[in-house]
mmCIF file of N, CA and C in Angstrom:
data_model
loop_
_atom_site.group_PDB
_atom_site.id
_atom_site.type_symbol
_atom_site.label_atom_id
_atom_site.label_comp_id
_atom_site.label_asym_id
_atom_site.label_seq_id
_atom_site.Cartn_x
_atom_site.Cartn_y
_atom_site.Cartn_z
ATOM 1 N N UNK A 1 -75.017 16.952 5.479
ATOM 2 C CA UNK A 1 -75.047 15.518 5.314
ATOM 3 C C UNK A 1 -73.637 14.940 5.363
ATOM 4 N N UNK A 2 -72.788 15.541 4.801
ATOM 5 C CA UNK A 2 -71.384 15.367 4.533
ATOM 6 C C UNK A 2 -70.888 15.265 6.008
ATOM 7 N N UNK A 3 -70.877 16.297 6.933
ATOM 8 C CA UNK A 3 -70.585 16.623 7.917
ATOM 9 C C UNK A 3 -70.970 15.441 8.982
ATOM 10 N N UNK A 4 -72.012 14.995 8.759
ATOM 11 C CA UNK A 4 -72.841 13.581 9.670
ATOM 12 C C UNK A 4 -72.351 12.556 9.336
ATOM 13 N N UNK A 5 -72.486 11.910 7.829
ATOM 14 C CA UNK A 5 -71.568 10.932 7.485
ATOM 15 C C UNK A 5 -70.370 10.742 8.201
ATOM 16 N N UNK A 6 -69.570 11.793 7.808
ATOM 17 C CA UNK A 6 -68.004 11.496 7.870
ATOM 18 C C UNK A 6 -67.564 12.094 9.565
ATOM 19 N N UNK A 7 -68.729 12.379 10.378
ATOM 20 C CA UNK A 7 -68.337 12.622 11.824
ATOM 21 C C UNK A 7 -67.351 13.724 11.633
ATOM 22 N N UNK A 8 -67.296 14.691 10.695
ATOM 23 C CA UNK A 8 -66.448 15.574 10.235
ATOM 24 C C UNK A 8 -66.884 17.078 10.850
ATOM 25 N N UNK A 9 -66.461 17.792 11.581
ATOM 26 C CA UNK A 9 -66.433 18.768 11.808
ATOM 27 C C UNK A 9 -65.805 19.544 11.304
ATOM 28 N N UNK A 10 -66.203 20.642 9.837
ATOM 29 C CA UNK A 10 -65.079 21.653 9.147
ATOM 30 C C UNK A 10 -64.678 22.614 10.231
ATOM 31 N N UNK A 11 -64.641 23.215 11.023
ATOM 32 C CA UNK A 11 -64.388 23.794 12.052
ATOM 33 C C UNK A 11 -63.768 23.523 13.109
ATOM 34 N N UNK A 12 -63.603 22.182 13.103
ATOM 35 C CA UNK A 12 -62.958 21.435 14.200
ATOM 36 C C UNK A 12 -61.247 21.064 13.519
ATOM 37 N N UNK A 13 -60.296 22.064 13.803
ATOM 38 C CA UNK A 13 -58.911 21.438 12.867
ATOM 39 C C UNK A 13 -58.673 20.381 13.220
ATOM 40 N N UNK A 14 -59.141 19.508 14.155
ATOM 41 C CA UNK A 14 -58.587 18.083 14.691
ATOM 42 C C UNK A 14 -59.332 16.793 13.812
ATOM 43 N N UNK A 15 -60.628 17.111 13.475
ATOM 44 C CA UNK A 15 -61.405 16.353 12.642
ATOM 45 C C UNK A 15 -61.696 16.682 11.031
ATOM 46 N N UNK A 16 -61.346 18.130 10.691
ATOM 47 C CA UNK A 16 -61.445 19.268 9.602
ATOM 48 C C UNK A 16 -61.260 18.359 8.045
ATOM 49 N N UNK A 17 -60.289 17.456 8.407
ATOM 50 C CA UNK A 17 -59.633 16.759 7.393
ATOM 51 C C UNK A 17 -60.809 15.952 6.963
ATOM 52 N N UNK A 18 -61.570 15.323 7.277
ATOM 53 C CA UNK A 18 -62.567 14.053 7.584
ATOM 54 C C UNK A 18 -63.599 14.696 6.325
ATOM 55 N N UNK A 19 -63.876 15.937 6.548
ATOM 56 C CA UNK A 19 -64.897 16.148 5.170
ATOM 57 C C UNK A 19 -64.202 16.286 3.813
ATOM 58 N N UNK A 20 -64.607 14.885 3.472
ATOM 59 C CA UNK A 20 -64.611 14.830 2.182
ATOM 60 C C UNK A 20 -65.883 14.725 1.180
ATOM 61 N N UNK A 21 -66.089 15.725 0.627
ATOM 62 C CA UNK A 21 -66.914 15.605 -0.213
ATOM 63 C C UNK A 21 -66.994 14.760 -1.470
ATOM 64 N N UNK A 22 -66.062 14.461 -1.847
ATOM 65 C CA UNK A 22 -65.625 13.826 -3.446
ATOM 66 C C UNK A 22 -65.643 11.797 -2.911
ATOM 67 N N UNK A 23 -65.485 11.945 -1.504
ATOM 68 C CA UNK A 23 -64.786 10.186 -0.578
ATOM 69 C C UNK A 23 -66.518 9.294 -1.798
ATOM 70 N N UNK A 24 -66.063 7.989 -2.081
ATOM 71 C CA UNK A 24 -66.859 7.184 -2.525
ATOM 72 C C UNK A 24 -68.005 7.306 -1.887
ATOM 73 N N UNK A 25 -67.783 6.754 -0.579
ATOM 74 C CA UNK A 25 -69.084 6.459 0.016
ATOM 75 C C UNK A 25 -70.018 7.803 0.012
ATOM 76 N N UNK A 26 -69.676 8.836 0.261
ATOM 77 C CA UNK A 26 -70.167 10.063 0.199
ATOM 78 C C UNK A 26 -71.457 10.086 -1.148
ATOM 79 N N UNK A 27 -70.399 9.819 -2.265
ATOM 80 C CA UNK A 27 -71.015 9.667 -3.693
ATOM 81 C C UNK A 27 -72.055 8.727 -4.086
ATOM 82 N N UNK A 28 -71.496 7.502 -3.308
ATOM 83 C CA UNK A 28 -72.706 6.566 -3.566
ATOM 84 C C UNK A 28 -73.983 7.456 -2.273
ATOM 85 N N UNK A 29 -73.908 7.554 -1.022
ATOM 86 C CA UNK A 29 -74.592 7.939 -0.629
ATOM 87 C C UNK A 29 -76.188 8.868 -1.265
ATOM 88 N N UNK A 30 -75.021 9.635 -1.467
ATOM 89 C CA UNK A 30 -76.046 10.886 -2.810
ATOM 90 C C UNK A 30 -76.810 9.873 -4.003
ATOM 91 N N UNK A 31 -75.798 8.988 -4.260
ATOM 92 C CA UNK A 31 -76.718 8.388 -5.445
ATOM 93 C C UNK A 31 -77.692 7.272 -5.465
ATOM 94 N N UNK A 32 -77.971 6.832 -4.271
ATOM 95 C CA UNK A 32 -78.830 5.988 -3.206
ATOM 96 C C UNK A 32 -80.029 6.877 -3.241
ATOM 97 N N UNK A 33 -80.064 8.288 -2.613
ATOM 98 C CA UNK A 33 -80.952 9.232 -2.263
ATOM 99 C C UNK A 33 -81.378 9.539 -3.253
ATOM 100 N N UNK A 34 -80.789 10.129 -4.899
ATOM 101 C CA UNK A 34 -81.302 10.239 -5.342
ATOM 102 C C UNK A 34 -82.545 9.584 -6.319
ATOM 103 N N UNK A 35 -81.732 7.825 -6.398
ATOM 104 C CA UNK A 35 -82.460 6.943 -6.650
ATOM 105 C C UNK A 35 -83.638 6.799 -6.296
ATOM 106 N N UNK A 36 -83.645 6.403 -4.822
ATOM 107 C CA UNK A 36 -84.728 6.061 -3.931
ATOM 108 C C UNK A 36 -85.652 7.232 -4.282
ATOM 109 N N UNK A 37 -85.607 8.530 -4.289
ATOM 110 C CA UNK A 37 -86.653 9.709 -4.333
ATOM 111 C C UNK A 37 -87.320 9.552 -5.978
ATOM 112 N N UNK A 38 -86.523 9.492 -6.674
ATOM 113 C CA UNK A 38 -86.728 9.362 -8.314
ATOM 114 C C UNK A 38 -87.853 8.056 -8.621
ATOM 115 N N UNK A 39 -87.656 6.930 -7.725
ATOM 116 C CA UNK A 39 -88.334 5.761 -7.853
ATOM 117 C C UNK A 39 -89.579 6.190 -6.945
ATOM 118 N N UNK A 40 -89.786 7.419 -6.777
ATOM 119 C CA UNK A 40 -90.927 6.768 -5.976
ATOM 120 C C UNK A 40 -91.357 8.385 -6.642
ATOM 121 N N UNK A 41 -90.738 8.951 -7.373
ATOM 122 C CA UNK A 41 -91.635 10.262 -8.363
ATOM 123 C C UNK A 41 -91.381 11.854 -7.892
ATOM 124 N N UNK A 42 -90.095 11.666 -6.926
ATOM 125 C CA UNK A 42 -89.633 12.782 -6.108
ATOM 126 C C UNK A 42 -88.995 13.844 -6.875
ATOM 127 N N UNK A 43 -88.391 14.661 -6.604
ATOM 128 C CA UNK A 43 -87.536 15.771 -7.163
ATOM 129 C C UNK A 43 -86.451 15.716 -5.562
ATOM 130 N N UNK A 44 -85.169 15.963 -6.258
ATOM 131 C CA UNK A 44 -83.987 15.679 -5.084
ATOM 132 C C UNK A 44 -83.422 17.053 -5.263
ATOM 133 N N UNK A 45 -83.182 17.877 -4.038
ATOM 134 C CA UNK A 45 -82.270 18.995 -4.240
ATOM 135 C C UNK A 45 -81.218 18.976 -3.306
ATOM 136 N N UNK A 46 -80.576 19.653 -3.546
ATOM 137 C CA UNK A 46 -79.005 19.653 -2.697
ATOM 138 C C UNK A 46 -78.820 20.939 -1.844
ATOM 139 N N UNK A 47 -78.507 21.613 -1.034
ATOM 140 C CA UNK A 47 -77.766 22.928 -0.550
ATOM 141 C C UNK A 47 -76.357 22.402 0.147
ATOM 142 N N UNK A 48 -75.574 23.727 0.360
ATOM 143 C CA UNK A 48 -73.864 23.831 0.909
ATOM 144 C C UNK A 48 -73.441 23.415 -0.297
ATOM 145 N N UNK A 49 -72.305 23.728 0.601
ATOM 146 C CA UNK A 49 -70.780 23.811 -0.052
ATOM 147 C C UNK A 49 -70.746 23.255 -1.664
ATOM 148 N N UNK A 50 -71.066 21.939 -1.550
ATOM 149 C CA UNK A 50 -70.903 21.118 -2.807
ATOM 150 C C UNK A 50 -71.912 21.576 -3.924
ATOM 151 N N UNK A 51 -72.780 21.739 -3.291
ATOM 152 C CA UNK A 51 -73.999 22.277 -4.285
ATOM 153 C C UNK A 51 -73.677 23.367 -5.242
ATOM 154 N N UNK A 52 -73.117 24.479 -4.804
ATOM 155 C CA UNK A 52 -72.606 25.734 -5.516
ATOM 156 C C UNK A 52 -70.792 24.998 -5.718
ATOM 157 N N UNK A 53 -70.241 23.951 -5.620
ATOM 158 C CA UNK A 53 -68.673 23.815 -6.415
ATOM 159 C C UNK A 53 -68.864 23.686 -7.821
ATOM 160 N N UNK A 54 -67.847 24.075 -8.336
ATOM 161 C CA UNK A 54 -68.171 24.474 -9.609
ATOM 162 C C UNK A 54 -67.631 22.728 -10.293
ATOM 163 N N UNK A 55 -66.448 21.996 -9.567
ATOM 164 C CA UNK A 55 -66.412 20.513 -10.122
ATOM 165 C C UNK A 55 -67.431 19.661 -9.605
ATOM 166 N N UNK A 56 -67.814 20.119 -8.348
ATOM 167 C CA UNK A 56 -69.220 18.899 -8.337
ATOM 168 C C UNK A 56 -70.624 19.036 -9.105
ATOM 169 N N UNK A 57 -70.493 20.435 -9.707
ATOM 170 C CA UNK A 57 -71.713 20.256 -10.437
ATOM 171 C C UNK A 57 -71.775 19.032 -11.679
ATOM 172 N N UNK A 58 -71.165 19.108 -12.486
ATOM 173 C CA UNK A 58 -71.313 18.417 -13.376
ATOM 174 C C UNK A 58 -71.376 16.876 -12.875
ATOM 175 N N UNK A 59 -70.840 16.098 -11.875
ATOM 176 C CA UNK A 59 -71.122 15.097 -11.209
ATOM 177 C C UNK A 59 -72.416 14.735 -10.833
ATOM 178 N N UNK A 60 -72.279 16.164 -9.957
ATOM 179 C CA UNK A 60 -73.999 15.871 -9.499
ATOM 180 C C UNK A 60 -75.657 15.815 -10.454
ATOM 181 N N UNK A 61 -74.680 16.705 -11.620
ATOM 182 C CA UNK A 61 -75.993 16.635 -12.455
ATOM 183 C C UNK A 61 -76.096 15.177 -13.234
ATOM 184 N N UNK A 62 -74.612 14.355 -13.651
ATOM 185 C CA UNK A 62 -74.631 13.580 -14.050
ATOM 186 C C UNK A 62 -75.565 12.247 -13.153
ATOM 187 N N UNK A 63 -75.495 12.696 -11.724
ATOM 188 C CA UNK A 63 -76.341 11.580 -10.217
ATOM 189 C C UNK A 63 -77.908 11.523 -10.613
ATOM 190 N N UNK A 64 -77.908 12.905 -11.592
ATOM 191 C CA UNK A 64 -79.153 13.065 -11.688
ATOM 192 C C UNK A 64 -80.576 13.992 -10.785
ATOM 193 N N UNK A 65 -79.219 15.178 -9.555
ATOM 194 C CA UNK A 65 -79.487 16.073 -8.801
ATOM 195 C C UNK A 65 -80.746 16.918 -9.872
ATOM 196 N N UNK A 66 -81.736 17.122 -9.131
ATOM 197 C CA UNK A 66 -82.750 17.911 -10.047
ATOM 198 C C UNK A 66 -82.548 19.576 -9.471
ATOM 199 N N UNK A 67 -81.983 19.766 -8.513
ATOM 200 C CA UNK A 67 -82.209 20.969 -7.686
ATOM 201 C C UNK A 67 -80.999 21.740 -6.942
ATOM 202 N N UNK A 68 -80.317 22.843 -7.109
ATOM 203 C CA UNK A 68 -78.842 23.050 -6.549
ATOM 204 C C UNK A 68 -79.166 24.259 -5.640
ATOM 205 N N UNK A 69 -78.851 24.457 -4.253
ATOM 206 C CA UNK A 69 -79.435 26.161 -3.615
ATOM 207 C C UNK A 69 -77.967 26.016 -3.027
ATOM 208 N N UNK A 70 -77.342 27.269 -2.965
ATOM 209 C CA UNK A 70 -76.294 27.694 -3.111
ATOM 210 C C UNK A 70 -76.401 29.064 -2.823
ATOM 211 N N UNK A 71 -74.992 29.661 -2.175
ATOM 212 C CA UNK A 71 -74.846 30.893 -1.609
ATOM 213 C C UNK A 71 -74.933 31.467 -2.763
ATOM 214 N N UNK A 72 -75.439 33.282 -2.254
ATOM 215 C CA UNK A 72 -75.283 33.988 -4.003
ATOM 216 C C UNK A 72 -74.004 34.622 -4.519
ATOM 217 N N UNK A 73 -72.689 33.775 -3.659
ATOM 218 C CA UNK A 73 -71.814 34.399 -4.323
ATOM 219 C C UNK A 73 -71.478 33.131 -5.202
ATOM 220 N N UNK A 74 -72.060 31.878 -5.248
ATOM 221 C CA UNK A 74 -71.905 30.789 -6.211
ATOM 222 C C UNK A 74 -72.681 30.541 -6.872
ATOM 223 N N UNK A 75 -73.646 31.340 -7.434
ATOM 224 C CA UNK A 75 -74.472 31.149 -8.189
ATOM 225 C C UNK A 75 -73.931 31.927 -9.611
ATOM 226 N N UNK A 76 -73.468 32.893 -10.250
ATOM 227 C CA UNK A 76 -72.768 33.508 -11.208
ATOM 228 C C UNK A 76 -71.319 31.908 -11.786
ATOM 229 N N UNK A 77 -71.157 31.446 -10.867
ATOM 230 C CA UNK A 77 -69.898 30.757 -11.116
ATOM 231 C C UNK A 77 -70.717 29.344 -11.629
ATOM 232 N N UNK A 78 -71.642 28.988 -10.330
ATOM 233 C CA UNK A 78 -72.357 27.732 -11.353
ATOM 234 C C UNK A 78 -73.137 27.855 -12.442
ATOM 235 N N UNK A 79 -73.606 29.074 -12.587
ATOM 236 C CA UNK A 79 -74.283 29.014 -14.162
ATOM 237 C C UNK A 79 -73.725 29.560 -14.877
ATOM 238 N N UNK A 80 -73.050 30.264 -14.794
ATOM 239 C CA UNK A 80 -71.712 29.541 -16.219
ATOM 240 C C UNK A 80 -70.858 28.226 -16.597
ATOM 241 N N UNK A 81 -70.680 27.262 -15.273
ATOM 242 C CA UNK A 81 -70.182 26.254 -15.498
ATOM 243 C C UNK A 81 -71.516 25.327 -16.466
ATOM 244 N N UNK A 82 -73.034 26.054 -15.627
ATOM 245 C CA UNK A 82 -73.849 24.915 -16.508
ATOM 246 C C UNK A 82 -74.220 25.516 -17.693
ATOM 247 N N UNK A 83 -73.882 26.882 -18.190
ATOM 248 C CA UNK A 83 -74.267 27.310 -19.269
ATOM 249 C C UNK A 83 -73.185 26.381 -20.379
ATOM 250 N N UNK A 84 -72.152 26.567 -20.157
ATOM 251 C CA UNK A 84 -71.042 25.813 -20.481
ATOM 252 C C UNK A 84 -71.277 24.482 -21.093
ATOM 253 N N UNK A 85 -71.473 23.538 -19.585
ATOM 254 C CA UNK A 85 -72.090 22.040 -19.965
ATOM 255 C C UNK A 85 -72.895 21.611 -21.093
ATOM 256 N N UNK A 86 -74.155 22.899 -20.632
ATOM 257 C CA UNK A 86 -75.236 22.501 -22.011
ATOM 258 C C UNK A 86 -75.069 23.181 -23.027
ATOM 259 N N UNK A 87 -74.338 23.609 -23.401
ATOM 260 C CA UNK A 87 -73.745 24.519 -24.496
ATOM 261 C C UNK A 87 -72.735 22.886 -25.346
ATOM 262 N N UNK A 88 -71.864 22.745 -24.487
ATOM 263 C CA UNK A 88 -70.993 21.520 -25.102
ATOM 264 C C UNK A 88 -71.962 20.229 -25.213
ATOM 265 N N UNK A 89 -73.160 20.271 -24.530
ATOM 266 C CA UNK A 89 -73.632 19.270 -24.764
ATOM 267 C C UNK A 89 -74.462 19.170 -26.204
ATOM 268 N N UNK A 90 -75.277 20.227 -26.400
ATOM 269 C CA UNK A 90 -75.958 20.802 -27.834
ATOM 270 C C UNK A 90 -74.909 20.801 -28.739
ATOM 271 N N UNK A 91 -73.568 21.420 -28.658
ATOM 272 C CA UNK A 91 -72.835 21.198 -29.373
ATOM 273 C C UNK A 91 -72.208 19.923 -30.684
ATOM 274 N N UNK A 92 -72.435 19.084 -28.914
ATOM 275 C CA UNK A 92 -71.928 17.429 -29.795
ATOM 276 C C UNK A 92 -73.249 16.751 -30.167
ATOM 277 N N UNK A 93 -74.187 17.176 -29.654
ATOM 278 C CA UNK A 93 -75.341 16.868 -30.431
ATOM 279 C C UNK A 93 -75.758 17.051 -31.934
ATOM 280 N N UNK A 94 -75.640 18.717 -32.129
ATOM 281 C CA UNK A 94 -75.068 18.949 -33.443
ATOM 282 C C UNK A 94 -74.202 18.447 -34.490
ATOM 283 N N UNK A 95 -72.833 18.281 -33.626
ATOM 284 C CA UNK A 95 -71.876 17.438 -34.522
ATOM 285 C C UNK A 95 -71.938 15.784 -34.738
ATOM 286 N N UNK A 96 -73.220 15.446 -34.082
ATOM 287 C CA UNK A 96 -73.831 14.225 -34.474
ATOM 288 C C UNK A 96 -74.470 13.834 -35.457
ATOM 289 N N UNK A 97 -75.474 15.109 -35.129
ATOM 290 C CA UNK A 97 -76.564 14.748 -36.811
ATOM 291 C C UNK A 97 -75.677 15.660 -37.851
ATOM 292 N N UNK A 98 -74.724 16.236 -37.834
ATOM 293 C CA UNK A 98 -74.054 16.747 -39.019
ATOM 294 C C UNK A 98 -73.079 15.501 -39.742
ATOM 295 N N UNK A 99 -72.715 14.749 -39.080
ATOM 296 C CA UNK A 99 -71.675 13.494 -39.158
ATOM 297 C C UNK A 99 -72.797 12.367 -40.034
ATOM 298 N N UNK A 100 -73.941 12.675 -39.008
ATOM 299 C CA UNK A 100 -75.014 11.544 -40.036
ATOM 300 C C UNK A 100 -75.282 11.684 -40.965
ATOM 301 N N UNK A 101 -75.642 12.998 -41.540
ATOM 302 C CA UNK A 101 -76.189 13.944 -42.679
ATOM 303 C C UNK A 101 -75.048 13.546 -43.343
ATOM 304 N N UNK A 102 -73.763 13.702 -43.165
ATOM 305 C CA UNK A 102 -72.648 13.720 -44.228
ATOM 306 C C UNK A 102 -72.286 12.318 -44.560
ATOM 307 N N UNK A 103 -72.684 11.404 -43.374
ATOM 308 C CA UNK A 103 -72.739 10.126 -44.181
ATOM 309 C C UNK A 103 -73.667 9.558 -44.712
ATOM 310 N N UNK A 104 -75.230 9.983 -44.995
ATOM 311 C CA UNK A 104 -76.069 9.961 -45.707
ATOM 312 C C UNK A 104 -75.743 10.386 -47.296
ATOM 313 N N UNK A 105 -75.157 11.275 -47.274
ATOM 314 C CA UNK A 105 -74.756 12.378 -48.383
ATOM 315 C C UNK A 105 -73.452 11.494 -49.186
ATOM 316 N N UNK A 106 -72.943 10.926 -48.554
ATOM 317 C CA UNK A 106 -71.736 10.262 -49.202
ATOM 318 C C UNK A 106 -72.909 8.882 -49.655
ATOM 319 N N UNK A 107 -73.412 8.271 -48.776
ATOM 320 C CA UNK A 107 -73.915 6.913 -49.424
ATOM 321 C C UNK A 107 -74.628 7.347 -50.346
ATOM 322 N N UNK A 108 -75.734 8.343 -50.346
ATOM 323 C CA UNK A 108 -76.799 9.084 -51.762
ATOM 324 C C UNK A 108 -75.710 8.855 -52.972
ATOM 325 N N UNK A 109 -74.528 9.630 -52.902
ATOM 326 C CA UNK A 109 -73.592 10.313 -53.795
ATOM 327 C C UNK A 109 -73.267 8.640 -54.809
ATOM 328 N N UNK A 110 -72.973 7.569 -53.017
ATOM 329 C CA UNK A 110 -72.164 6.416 -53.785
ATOM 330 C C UNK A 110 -73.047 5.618 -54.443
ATOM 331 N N UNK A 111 -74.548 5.220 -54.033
ATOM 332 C CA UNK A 111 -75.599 4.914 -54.786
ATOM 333 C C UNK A 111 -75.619 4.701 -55.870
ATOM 334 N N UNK A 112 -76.134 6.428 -56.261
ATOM 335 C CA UNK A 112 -76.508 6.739 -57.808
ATOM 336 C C UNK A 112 -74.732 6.723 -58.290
ATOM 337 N N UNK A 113 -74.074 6.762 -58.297
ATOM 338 C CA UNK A 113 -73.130 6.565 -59.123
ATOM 339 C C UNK A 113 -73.026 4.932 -59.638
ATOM 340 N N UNK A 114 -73.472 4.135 -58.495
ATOM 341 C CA UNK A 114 -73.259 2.691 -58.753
ATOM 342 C C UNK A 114 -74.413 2.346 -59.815
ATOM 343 N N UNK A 115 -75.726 2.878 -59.652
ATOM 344 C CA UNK A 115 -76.601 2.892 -60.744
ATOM 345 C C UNK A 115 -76.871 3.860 -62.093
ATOM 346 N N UNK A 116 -75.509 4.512 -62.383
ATOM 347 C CA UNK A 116 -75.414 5.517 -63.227
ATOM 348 C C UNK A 116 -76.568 6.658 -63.349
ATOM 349 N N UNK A 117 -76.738 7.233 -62.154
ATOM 350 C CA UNK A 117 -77.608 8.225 -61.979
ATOM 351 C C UNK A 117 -76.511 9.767 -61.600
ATOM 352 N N UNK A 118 -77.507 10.698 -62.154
ATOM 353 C CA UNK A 118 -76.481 12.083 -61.527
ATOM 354 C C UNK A 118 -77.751 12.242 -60.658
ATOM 355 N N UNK A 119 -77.283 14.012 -60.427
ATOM 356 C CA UNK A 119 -77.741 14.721 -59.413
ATOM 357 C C UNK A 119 -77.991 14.617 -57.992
#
């Protein structure tokens, strides 16, 4: 797709430069497609290059890509990058409701003290 867009031939050193994967329009492109398929109840998948990069994943998952096929020497590298992701993502999830809990725990605490209650 990349390659059609941008009239880019990776193989061609005279045009080679032209694929950009990361270029705006590229991005909105993808996020047009994925829209349009999502609105109408689709599942969107991706293959090449970008699909298995280990910085466009997290982009693409953020586009809302449901589907990544990728060579199998990039598959070990992207699922650790996404083991990673959702690992940090559960993470701060955690340190969310722990932050709430502890400010629950402080207002309980400040409460009953204001109404001369223990425990």
């Amino acid at each position: 797709m990349i390659q059609y867009t941008m009239a880019a031939d990776r193989m061609n050193e005279r045009v080679s430069y032209l694929y950009q994967p990361y270029n705006p329009a590229i991005l909105r492109l993808i996020t047009l497609v994925i829209e349009a398929a999502h609105k109408e109840g689709k599942w969107v998948g991706m293959c090449g290059e970008m699909a298995g990069d280990e910085i466009a994943i997290p982009l693409l998952l953020g586009l809302g890509l449901d589907e990544f096929s990728m060579s199998a020497t990039s598959i070990l590298p992207a699922r650790t990058q996404l083991s990673k992701l959702f690992l940090k993502k559960k993470l701060h999830h955690l340190k969310s409701i722990f932050y709430h809990l502890a400010q629950q725990k402080k207002w309980l605490i400040s409460s009953r003290r204001r109404f001369n209650r223990t425990k």
